[in-house]
GROMACS .gro file of C-alpha atoms in nm:
model
  421
    1MET     CA    1   1.900  -2.303   0.404
    2ALA     CA    2   1.907  -1.981   0.603
    3VAL     CA    3   1.910  -1.652   0.412
    4GLU     CA    4   2.075  -1.356   0.582
    5THR     CA    5   1.901  -1.019   0.551
    6THR     CA    6   1.962  -0.675   0.695
    7GLY     CA    7   1.723  -0.435   0.863
    8PRO     CA    8   1.525  -0.414   1.188
    9LEU     CA    9   1.323  -0.727   1.105
   10ALA     CA   10   1.625  -0.938   1.010
   11GLY     CA   11   1.576  -1.292   1.141
   12ILE     CA   12   1.197  -1.285   1.087
   13THR     CA   13   1.056  -1.513   0.817
   14VAL     CA   14   0.721  -1.430   0.657
   15LEU     CA   15   0.506  -1.658   0.442
   16GLU     CA   16   0.285  -1.475   0.194
   17VAL     CA   17  -0.017  -1.644   0.040
   18GLY     CA   18  -0.141  -1.348  -0.153
   19ALA     CA   19  -0.215  -1.194  -0.488
   20PHE     CA   20  -0.274  -0.857  -0.646
   21MET     CA   21  -0.227  -0.585  -0.385
   22ALA     CA   22  -0.311  -0.602  -0.013
   23ALA     CA   23  -0.102  -0.897   0.107
   24PRO     CA   24   0.187  -0.839  -0.139
   25PHE     CA   25   0.212  -0.469  -0.049
   26ALA     CA   26   0.206  -0.556   0.322
   27THR     CA   27   0.482  -0.812   0.288
   28MET     CA   28   0.682  -0.574   0.071
   29GLN     CA   29   0.693  -0.338   0.369
   30LEU     CA   30   0.808  -0.622   0.594
   31ALA     CA   31   1.069  -0.728   0.336
   32ASP     CA   32   1.196  -0.371   0.309
   33LEU     CA   33   1.240  -0.373   0.687
   34GLY     CA   34   1.454  -0.685   0.671
   35ALA     CA   35   1.214  -0.979   0.698
   36ARG     CA   36   1.273  -1.279   0.476
   37VAL     CA   37   0.952  -1.308   0.271
   38LEU     CA   38   0.866  -1.638   0.104
   39LYS     CA   39   0.594  -1.568  -0.150
   40VAL     CA   40   0.400  -1.893  -0.193
   41GLU     CA   41   0.251  -1.914  -0.543
   42ASN     CA   42   0.074  -2.170  -0.757
   43PRO     CA   43   0.329  -2.341  -0.986
   44THR     CA   44   0.098  -2.267  -1.281
   45GLY     CA   45   0.100  -1.895  -1.348
   46GLY     CA   46   0.167  -1.777  -0.992
   47ASP     CA   47   0.031  -1.448  -0.863
   48PRO     CA   48  -0.210  -1.310  -1.128
   49VAL     CA   49  -0.012  -0.985  -1.123
   50ARG     CA   50   0.255  -1.176  -1.317
   51ALA     CA   51   0.009  -1.168  -1.607
   52THR     CA   52  -0.054  -0.793  -1.575
   53GLY     CA   53   0.116  -0.556  -1.818
   54PRO     CA   54   0.307  -0.369  -1.926
   55PHE     CA   55   0.563  -0.643  -1.984
   56LEU     CA   56   0.942  -0.624  -2.004
   57ASP     CA   57   1.084  -0.923  -2.190
   58GLY     CA   58   0.790  -1.134  -2.068
   59GLU     CA   59   0.808  -1.012  -1.708
   60SER     CA   60   0.532  -0.801  -1.554
   61SER     CA   61   0.661  -0.451  -1.482
   62PRO     CA   62   0.419  -0.400  -1.187
   63PHE     CA   63   0.507  -0.741  -1.040
   64VAL     CA   64   0.883  -0.685  -1.026
   65ARG     CA   65   0.820  -0.365  -0.831
   66LEU     CA   66   0.542  -0.478  -0.597
   67ASN     CA   67   0.729  -0.794  -0.498
   68ARG     CA   68   1.082  -0.670  -0.447
   69ASN     CA   69   1.310  -0.824  -0.184
   70LYS     CA   70   1.106  -1.149  -0.182
   71GLU     CA   71   1.165  -1.512  -0.276
   72SER     CA   72   0.912  -1.707  -0.483
   73VAL     CA   73   0.813  -2.053  -0.361
   74ALA     CA   74   0.603  -2.233  -0.623
   75LEU     CA   75   0.388  -2.488  -0.440
   76ASP     CA   76   0.049  -2.643  -0.512
   77LEU     CA   77  -0.144  -2.599  -0.187
   78LYS     CA   78  -0.427  -2.823  -0.304
   79ALA     CA   79  -0.207  -3.130  -0.350
   80PRO     CA   80  -0.151  -3.344  -0.039
   81GLU     CA   81   0.225  -3.329  -0.084
   82GLY     CA   82   0.206  -2.952  -0.130
   83LYS     CA   83   0.000  -2.916   0.186
   84GLU     CA   84   0.255  -3.114   0.383
   85ALA     CA   85   0.544  -2.907   0.246
   86PHE     CA   86   0.359  -2.586   0.331
   87LEU     CA   87   0.304  -2.702   0.689
   88ARG     CA   88   0.677  -2.767   0.715
   89LEU     CA   89   0.733  -2.405   0.613
   90VAL     CA   90   0.476  -2.287   0.869
   91ALA     CA   91   0.654  -2.479   1.144
   92HIS     CA   92   0.967  -2.269   1.084
   93ALA     CA   93   0.805  -1.932   1.004
   94ASP     CA   94   0.726  -1.633   1.221
   95VAL     CA   95   0.445  -1.473   1.020
   96LEU     CA   96   0.183  -1.569   0.763
   97VAL     CA   97   0.004  -1.300   0.559
   98GLU     CA   98  -0.284  -1.393   0.328
   99ASN     CA   99  -0.557  -1.214   0.135
  100LEU     CA  100  -0.769  -1.493  -0.008
  101ARG     CA  101  -1.146  -1.481   0.024
  102PRO     CA  102  -1.251  -1.536   0.390
  103GLY     CA  103  -1.274  -1.910   0.452
  104ALA     CA  104  -1.049  -2.009   0.161
  105MET     CA  105  -0.743  -2.075   0.378
  106ARG     CA  106  -0.956  -2.268   0.627
  107GLY     CA  107  -1.092  -2.473   0.339
  108LEU     CA  108  -0.739  -2.565   0.240
  109GLY     CA  109  -0.672  -2.676   0.597
  110PHE     CA  110  -0.465  -2.367   0.676
  111GLY     CA  111  -0.690  -2.164   0.906
  112TYR     CA  112  -0.534  -1.997   1.208
  113GLU     CA  113  -0.643  -2.264   1.457
  114ALA     CA  114  -0.486  -2.537   1.243
  115LEU     CA  115  -0.161  -2.351   1.191
  116ARG     CA  116  -0.136  -2.257   1.557
  117GLU     CA  117  -0.126  -2.629   1.634
  118VAL     CA  118   0.176  -2.657   1.407
  119ASN     CA  119   0.344  -2.339   1.533
  120PRO     CA  120   0.204  -2.163   1.843
  121ARG     CA  121   0.433  -1.866   1.778
  122ILE     CA  122   0.292  -1.790   1.433
  123VAL     CA  123   0.155  -1.440   1.375
  124TYR     CA  124  -0.124  -1.490   1.120
  125ALA     CA  125  -0.264  -1.188   0.934
  126SER     CA  126  -0.564  -1.189   0.701
  127ALA     CA  127  -0.652  -0.899   0.472
  128SER     CA  128  -1.000  -0.901   0.320
  129GLY     CA  129  -1.259  -0.672   0.171
  130TRP     CA  130  -1.504  -0.666   0.461
  131GLY     CA  131  -1.342  -0.860   0.744
  132GLN     CA  132  -1.359  -1.222   0.853
  133ASP     CA  133  -1.708  -1.197   1.003
  134GLY     CA  134  -2.020  -0.982   0.977
  135PRO     CA  135  -2.296  -0.985   0.713
  136LEU     CA  136  -2.065  -0.878   0.429
  137ALA     CA  137  -1.779  -1.116   0.504
  138ALA     CA  138  -1.854  -1.372   0.234
  139LEU     CA  139  -1.895  -1.115  -0.043
  140PRO     CA  140  -1.614  -1.023  -0.282
  141GLY     CA  141  -1.468  -0.685  -0.198
  142LEU     CA  142  -1.222  -0.495  -0.415
  143ASP     CA  143  -1.068  -0.155  -0.352
  144ILE     CA  144  -1.333   0.044  -0.539
  145MET     CA  145  -1.612  -0.126  -0.342
  146ALA     CA  146  -1.437  -0.042  -0.015
  147GLN     CA  147  -1.391   0.318  -0.128
  148ALA     CA  148  -1.761   0.329  -0.212
  149ARG     CA  149  -1.907   0.164   0.098
  150GLY     CA  150  -1.651   0.326   0.326
  151GLY     CA  151  -1.756   0.679   0.230
  152LEU     CA  152  -1.441   0.790   0.047
  153MET     CA  153  -1.617   0.823  -0.288
  154SER     CA  154  -1.890   1.037  -0.128
  155ILE     CA  155  -1.637   1.312  -0.052
  156THR     CA  156  -1.405   1.272  -0.352
  157GLY     CA  157  -1.464   1.481  -0.664
  158THR     CA  158  -1.641   1.809  -0.722
  159PRO     CA  159  -1.978   1.927  -0.587
  160ASP     CA  160  -2.263   1.790  -0.802
  161GLY     CA  161  -2.012   1.588  -1.005
  162ASP     CA  162  -2.009   1.214  -1.080
  163PRO     CA  163  -1.868   0.978  -0.816
  164VAL     CA  164  -1.488   0.965  -0.831
  165LYS     CA  165  -1.255   0.715  -0.670
  166ILE     CA  166  -0.917   0.813  -0.534
  167GLY     CA  167  -0.660   0.768  -0.811
  168VAL     CA  168  -0.461   0.494  -0.636
  169PRO     CA  169  -0.614   0.182  -0.470
  170ILE     CA  170  -0.603   0.356  -0.135
  171CYS     CA  171  -0.808   0.101   0.063
  172ASP     CA  172  -0.589  -0.184  -0.061
  173LEU     CA  173  -0.277   0.009   0.026
  174VAL     CA  174  -0.376   0.135   0.370
  175CYS     CA  175  -0.511  -0.210   0.459
  176ALA     CA  176  -0.166  -0.344   0.371
  177MET     CA  177   0.002  -0.082   0.587
  178TYR     CA  178  -0.221  -0.172   0.882
  179VAL     CA  179  -0.134  -0.538   0.827
  180ALA     CA  180   0.238  -0.455   0.836
  181LEU     CA  181   0.193  -0.240   1.146
  182GLY     CA  182  -0.020  -0.503   1.320
  183VAL     CA  183   0.231  -0.776   1.239
  184THR     CA  184   0.521  -0.579   1.386
  185ALA     CA  185   0.313  -0.506   1.699
  186ALA     CA  186   0.223  -0.875   1.733
  187LEU     CA  187   0.588  -0.973   1.697
  188LYS     CA  188   0.681  -0.729   1.971
  189GLU     CA  189   0.410  -0.871   2.198
  190ARG     CA  190   0.532  -1.222   2.118
  191ASP     CA  191   0.869  -1.126   2.266
  192ARG     CA  192   0.689  -1.094   2.600
  193SER     CA  193   0.432  -1.374   2.583
  194GLY     CA  194   0.601  -1.627   2.356
  195GLU     CA  195   0.274  -1.672   2.165
  196GLY     CA  196   0.155  -1.564   1.824
  197GLN     CA  197  -0.192  -1.429   1.745
  198TYR     CA  198  -0.442  -1.365   1.470
  199LEU     CA  199  -0.482  -1.031   1.291
  200ASP     CA  200  -0.797  -0.945   1.090
  201VAL     CA  201  -0.773  -0.628   0.875
  202SER     CA  202  -1.034  -0.521   0.620
  203LEU     CA  203  -1.024  -0.278   0.331
  204LEU     CA  204  -1.353  -0.129   0.452
  205GLU     CA  205  -1.242  -0.046   0.804
  206SER     CA  206  -0.904   0.071   0.679
  207GLY     CA  207  -1.075   0.321   0.450
  208VAL     CA  208  -1.319   0.437   0.718
  209SER     CA  209  -1.026   0.499   0.954
  210PHE     CA  210  -0.924   0.793   0.734
  211ALA     CA  211  -1.245   0.987   0.805
  212ILE     CA  212  -1.103   1.197   1.090
  213TRP     CA  213  -1.248   1.531   0.980
  214GLU     CA  214  -1.575   1.376   0.867
  215ALA     CA  215  -1.621   1.191   1.196
  216GLY     CA  216  -1.540   1.505   1.393
  217LYS     CA  217  -1.809   1.693   1.205
  218TYR     CA  218  -2.074   1.422   1.204
  219PHE     CA  219  -2.046   1.314   1.567
  220ALA     CA  220  -2.043   1.677   1.680
  221THR     CA  221  -2.315   1.825   1.458
  222GLY     CA  222  -2.474   1.547   1.254
  223GLU     CA  223  -2.351   1.711   0.934
  224VAL     CA  224  -2.254   1.471   0.655
  225GLY     CA  225  -1.944   1.550   0.450
  226ARG     CA  226  -1.979   1.619   0.079
  227PRO     CA  227  -1.730   1.647  -0.209
  228LEU     CA  228  -1.540   1.975  -0.211
  229GLY     CA  229  -1.301   1.923  -0.500
  230SER     CA  230  -0.954   1.994  -0.364
  231ALA     CA  231  -1.078   2.217  -0.079
  232HIS     CA  232  -1.035   2.142   0.290
  233GLN     CA  233  -1.335   2.034   0.494
  234SER     CA  234  -1.330   2.323   0.740
  235THR     CA  235  -1.071   2.590   0.663
  236ALA     CA  236  -0.957   2.805   0.369
  237PRO     CA  237  -0.771   2.871   0.154
  238TYR     CA  238  -0.643   2.516   0.142
  239GLN     CA  239  -0.693   2.384  -0.210
  240ALA     CA  240  -0.582   2.390  -0.571
  241LEU     CA  241  -0.582   2.730  -0.737
  242LYS     CA  242  -0.575   2.792  -1.110
  243THR     CA  243  -0.274   2.974  -1.251
  244ALA     CA  244  -0.194   3.117  -1.594
  245ASP     CA  245  -0.038   2.786  -1.700
  246GLY     CA  246  -0.167   2.520  -1.461
  247TYR     CA  247  -0.244   2.485  -1.092
  248ILE     CA  248  -0.081   2.529  -0.756
  249THR     CA  249  -0.190   2.413  -0.415
  250ALA     CA  250  -0.171   2.647  -0.118
  251GLY     CA  251  -0.256   2.626   0.250
  252ALA     CA  252  -0.286   2.966   0.416
  253VAL     CA  253  -0.477   2.865   0.727
  254THR     CA  254  -0.292   3.037   1.014
  255PRO     CA  255  -0.297   3.412   1.080
  256LYS     CA  256   0.068   3.440   0.974
  257THR     CA  257   0.037   3.240   0.651
  258TRP     CA  258  -0.291   3.413   0.561
  259LYS     CA  259  -0.124   3.753   0.585
  260GLY     CA  260   0.176   3.627   0.389
  261PHE     CA  261  -0.053   3.480   0.124
  262CYS     CA  262  -0.243   3.805   0.079
  263SER     CA  263   0.080   4.005   0.064
  264ALA     CA  264   0.237   3.776  -0.197
  265LEU     CA  265  -0.072   3.808  -0.418
  266GLY     CA  266  -0.124   4.182  -0.363
  267LEU     CA  267  -0.454   4.120  -0.187
  268GLU     CA  268  -0.380   4.300   0.140
  269GLU     CA  269  -0.736   4.433   0.152
  270LEU     CA  270  -0.863   4.081   0.227
  271VAL     CA  271  -0.675   4.074   0.559
  272ASP     CA  272  -0.906   4.335   0.711
  273ASP     CA  273  -1.226   4.193   0.560
  274GLU     CA  274  -1.422   4.046   0.851
  275ARG     CA  275  -1.561   3.772   0.626
  276TYR     CA  276  -1.209   3.634   0.601
  277ALA     CA  277  -1.091   3.689   0.958
  278THR     CA  278  -1.043   3.318   1.043
  279GLY     CA  279  -1.000   2.992   0.860
  280SER     CA  280  -1.358   2.895   0.945
  281THR     CA  281  -1.512   3.219   0.821
  282ARG     CA  282  -1.299   3.206   0.509
  283HIS     CA  283  -1.429   2.854   0.448
  284ALA     CA  284  -1.786   2.974   0.496
  285HIS     CA  285  -1.730   3.247   0.236
  286ARG     CA  286  -1.536   3.041  -0.020
  287ASP     CA  287  -1.789   3.139  -0.287
  288THR     CA  288  -1.647   3.493  -0.284
  289LEU     CA  289  -1.296   3.427  -0.153
  290ILE     CA  290  -1.172   3.179  -0.415
  291PRO     CA  291  -1.286   3.385  -0.718
  292ALA     CA  292  -1.110   3.688  -0.568
  293ILE     CA  293  -0.790   3.486  -0.525
  294GLU     CA  294  -0.806   3.325  -0.870
  295ALA     CA  295  -0.861   3.664  -1.034
  296VAL     CA  296  -0.498   3.720  -0.937
  297THR     CA  297  -0.346   3.370  -0.961
  298THR     CA  298  -0.471   3.320  -1.318
  299THR     CA  299  -0.260   3.618  -1.427
  300ARG     CA  300   0.062   3.466  -1.293
  301THR     CA  301   0.254   3.152  -1.381
  302THR     CA  302   0.280   2.851  -1.154
  303ASP     CA  303   0.657   2.897  -1.108
  304ASP     CA  304   0.615   3.266  -1.026
  305LEU     CA  305   0.345   3.196  -0.767
  306VAL     CA  306   0.537   2.913  -0.602
  307ALA     CA  307   0.845   3.135  -0.574
  308ALA     CA  308   0.643   3.423  -0.427
  309LEU     CA  309   0.455   3.206  -0.177
  310ASP     CA  310   0.774   3.022  -0.076
  311ALA     CA  311   0.940   3.356  -0.008
  312ALA     CA  312   0.640   3.460   0.205
  313GLY     CA  313   0.657   3.138   0.407
  314VAL     CA  314   0.323   3.007   0.277
  315PRO     CA  315   0.295   2.628   0.227
  316CYS     CA  316   0.245   2.564  -0.144
  317ALA     CA  317   0.334   2.325  -0.426
  318PRO     CA  318   0.266   2.281  -0.796
  319ILE     CA  319   0.050   1.988  -0.904
  320ALA     CA  320   0.290   1.739  -1.065
  321ASP     CA  321   0.210   1.450  -1.293
  322TYR     CA  322   0.389   1.121  -1.238
  323GLY     CA  323   0.632   1.188  -1.521
  324GLN     CA  324   0.749   1.485  -1.316
  325VAL     CA  325   0.735   1.295  -0.987
  326PHE     CA  326   0.949   1.007  -1.113
  327THR     CA  327   1.218   1.252  -1.231
  328ASP     CA  328   1.187   1.496  -0.940
  329ASP     CA  329   1.515   1.659  -0.840
  330HIS     CA  330   1.434   1.662  -0.467
  331LEU     CA  331   1.353   1.289  -0.466
  332ASN     CA  332   1.660   1.212  -0.671
  333GLN     CA  333   1.888   1.410  -0.439
  334ARG     CA  334   1.744   1.214  -0.147
  335SER     CA  335   1.817   0.890  -0.341
  336TYR     CA  336   1.453   0.786  -0.312
  337PHE     CA  337   1.455   0.583  -0.634
  338TRP     CA  338   1.689   0.287  -0.663
  339ASP     CA  339   1.771   0.012  -0.912
  340ALA     CA  340   1.705  -0.347  -0.810
  341PRO     CA  341   1.887  -0.631  -0.990
  342HIS     CA  342   1.681  -0.886  -1.183
  343PRO     CA  343   1.828  -1.201  -1.340
  344THR     CA  344   1.688  -1.133  -1.689
  345LEU     CA  345   1.587  -0.766  -1.693
  346GLY     CA  346   1.898  -0.621  -1.536
  347PRO     CA  347   1.847  -0.311  -1.317
  348VAL     CA  348   1.479  -0.243  -1.240
  349ARG     CA  349   1.390   0.105  -1.113
  350GLN     CA  350   1.210   0.094  -0.779
  351LEU     CA  351   1.013   0.334  -0.565
  352GLY     CA  352   1.196   0.383  -0.238
  353SER     CA  353   1.078   0.315   0.113
  354PRO     CA  354   0.956   0.625   0.300
  355MET     CA  355   1.096   0.472   0.622
  356ARG     CA  356   1.445   0.614   0.669
  357LEU     CA  357   1.600   0.442   0.970
  358SER     CA  358   1.940   0.578   1.065
  359ARG     CA  359   2.110   0.254   1.179
  360THR     CA  360   1.910  -0.019   1.003
  361PRO     CA  361   1.800   0.123   0.668
  362ALA     CA  362   1.542  -0.038   0.444
  363ARG     CA  363   1.672  -0.319   0.224
  364GLN     CA  364   1.753  -0.260  -0.140
  365ASP     CA  365   1.826  -0.615  -0.251
  366SER     CA  366   1.634  -0.745  -0.552
  367ALA     CA  367   1.344  -0.696  -0.790
  368GLY     CA  368   1.038  -0.921  -0.779
  369PRO     CA  369   1.147  -1.285  -0.816
  370GLN     CA  370   1.097  -1.526  -1.102
  371LEU     CA  371   0.830  -1.784  -1.033
  372GLY     CA  372   0.970  -2.062  -0.816
  373SER     CA  373   1.322  -1.921  -0.799
  374GLY     CA  374   1.327  -1.960  -0.421
  375THR     CA  375   1.145  -2.292  -0.398
  376ARG     CA  376   1.441  -2.520  -0.337
  377ALA     CA  377   1.613  -2.289  -0.087
  378ALA     CA  378   1.290  -2.242   0.111
  379LEU     CA  379   1.213  -2.615   0.127
  380GLU     CA  380   1.571  -2.687   0.233
  381TRP     CA  381   1.530  -2.424   0.507
  382ALA     CA  382   1.216  -2.612   0.620
  383GLU     CA  383   1.438  -2.921   0.660
  384ILE     CA  384   1.279  -3.118   0.377
  385PRO     CA  385   1.532  -3.372   0.243
  386PRO     CA  386   1.671  -3.306  -0.106
  387ALA     CA  387   1.520  -3.627  -0.246
  388GLU     CA  388   1.173  -3.518  -0.132
  389ILE     CA  389   1.225  -3.175  -0.286
  390ASP     CA  390   1.326  -3.336  -0.615
  391ALA     CA  391   1.013  -3.550  -0.605
  392LEU     CA  392   0.790  -3.247  -0.541
  393ILE     CA  393   0.942  -3.066  -0.837
  394GLU     CA  394   0.930  -3.365  -1.068
  395SER     CA  395   0.561  -3.421  -0.986
  396GLY     CA  396   0.472  -3.058  -1.051
  397VAL     CA  397   0.357  -2.999  -0.694
  398ALA     CA  398   0.650  -2.760  -0.659
  399ALA     CA  399   0.847  -2.575  -0.924
  400ASP     CA  400   1.174  -2.397  -0.979
  401PRO     CA  401   1.274  -2.188  -1.286
  402ALA     CA  402   1.412  -2.492  -1.467
  403HIS     CA  403   1.062  -2.646  -1.464
  404THR     CA  404   0.852  -2.327  -1.491
  405SER     CA  405   0.734  -2.153  -1.805
  406ALA     CA  406   0.710  -1.776  -1.811
  407PRO     CA  407   0.360  -1.647  -1.735
  408THR     CA  408   0.155  -1.509  -2.020
  409PRO     CA  409  -0.096  -1.222  -2.022
  410ASP     CA  410  -0.386  -1.465  -2.061
  411ALA     CA  411  -0.283  -1.689  -1.772
  412ALA     CA  412  -0.578  -1.856  -1.602
  413PRO     CA  413  -0.710  -1.679  -1.290
  414LEU     CA  414  -0.720  -1.839  -0.949
  415PRO     CA  415  -1.014  -2.070  -0.883
  416ALA     CA  416  -1.316  -1.879  -0.752
  417ASP     CA  417  -1.271  -1.993  -0.392
  418ASP     CA  418  -0.907  -1.881  -0.387
  419ARG     CA  419  -0.939  -1.534  -0.536
  420PRO     CA  420  -0.817  -1.253  -0.314
  421LEU     CA  421  -1.063  -1.074  -0.091
   0.00000   0.00000   0.00000
């Protein structure tokens, strides 16, 4: 049964064999852009995120947000009948995205070479901790390990402080974004060649790709970046500054904004100080510059400073917590947040898509699906006869909501060889 969607990727069908973050976040981007995403899950428990709290009437709050605009297909990929049904889905699909441990899909009989025989047009994307080959490939790799080995934790935090990871799982998330970008590029190339291809994206390389400033410094001078708190790597002032009641961030790095910054703070004497003539020299003399600035900013409130710097044309912003972010007037006026319908929870508040296309806007259809709620429709779309679908459901190889219990917080994890990354 065909499902009509809207958006620039309408007409594209994506199979997701994923869990936790990288593959699901990648396919969420594709779903937002109009692709039909069939999330293939184990009939028992499904994606482990379903068992991750907090819970709303038995449903995982993170899950219904991370898996919006998708359909859940509950199918046992280790059962012969489940394998055959999955291959029928592959034959009709455009894209497969997975983030199991390297080799796990091949072990199930679903490696790229095997699936290309079934569907030469398939675009097959794998997200993993370290990549599909190389000496680390077989090792488990989670976001924090990629942040560590990829250098991000070596520059995050304060000088001489303990190692600090970035507050969100940035390597998971940027890996997912590269997967989504690579998939769309491969689909575009397929329009010319008629053939699919394989895409290998790792958390490690995704994290290392962010090191633009650090690479520029190291490959030019051999200098290794170190943690600088909130400060920029090479110019100043560009950091958080303490105020009388909190913190602001400011970036006065051009001649015009530096003069405006000094004027707004009553520090005009700094403009003519040769130590602070350029962004680079100001950075070199941060040990005297920042205390001089904070001697003033700590006497003024955050709101007062933001108003003064805004009026002077200096880029600045207060540091907001997520309670403030999720109720932010600017975001609300831009209709960034939206409510997705869910069959048992009612409206579920969602983060919006940052991609604002003028003619084909991002979809705003549904919250994350109940386990197996799309099984029957997906198998019908794959041209499996109704009697065979009934048999798959009755045997437990497939499931729909009528035969599926709600997941519980202590649901069993995936077998070791199937765990993500």
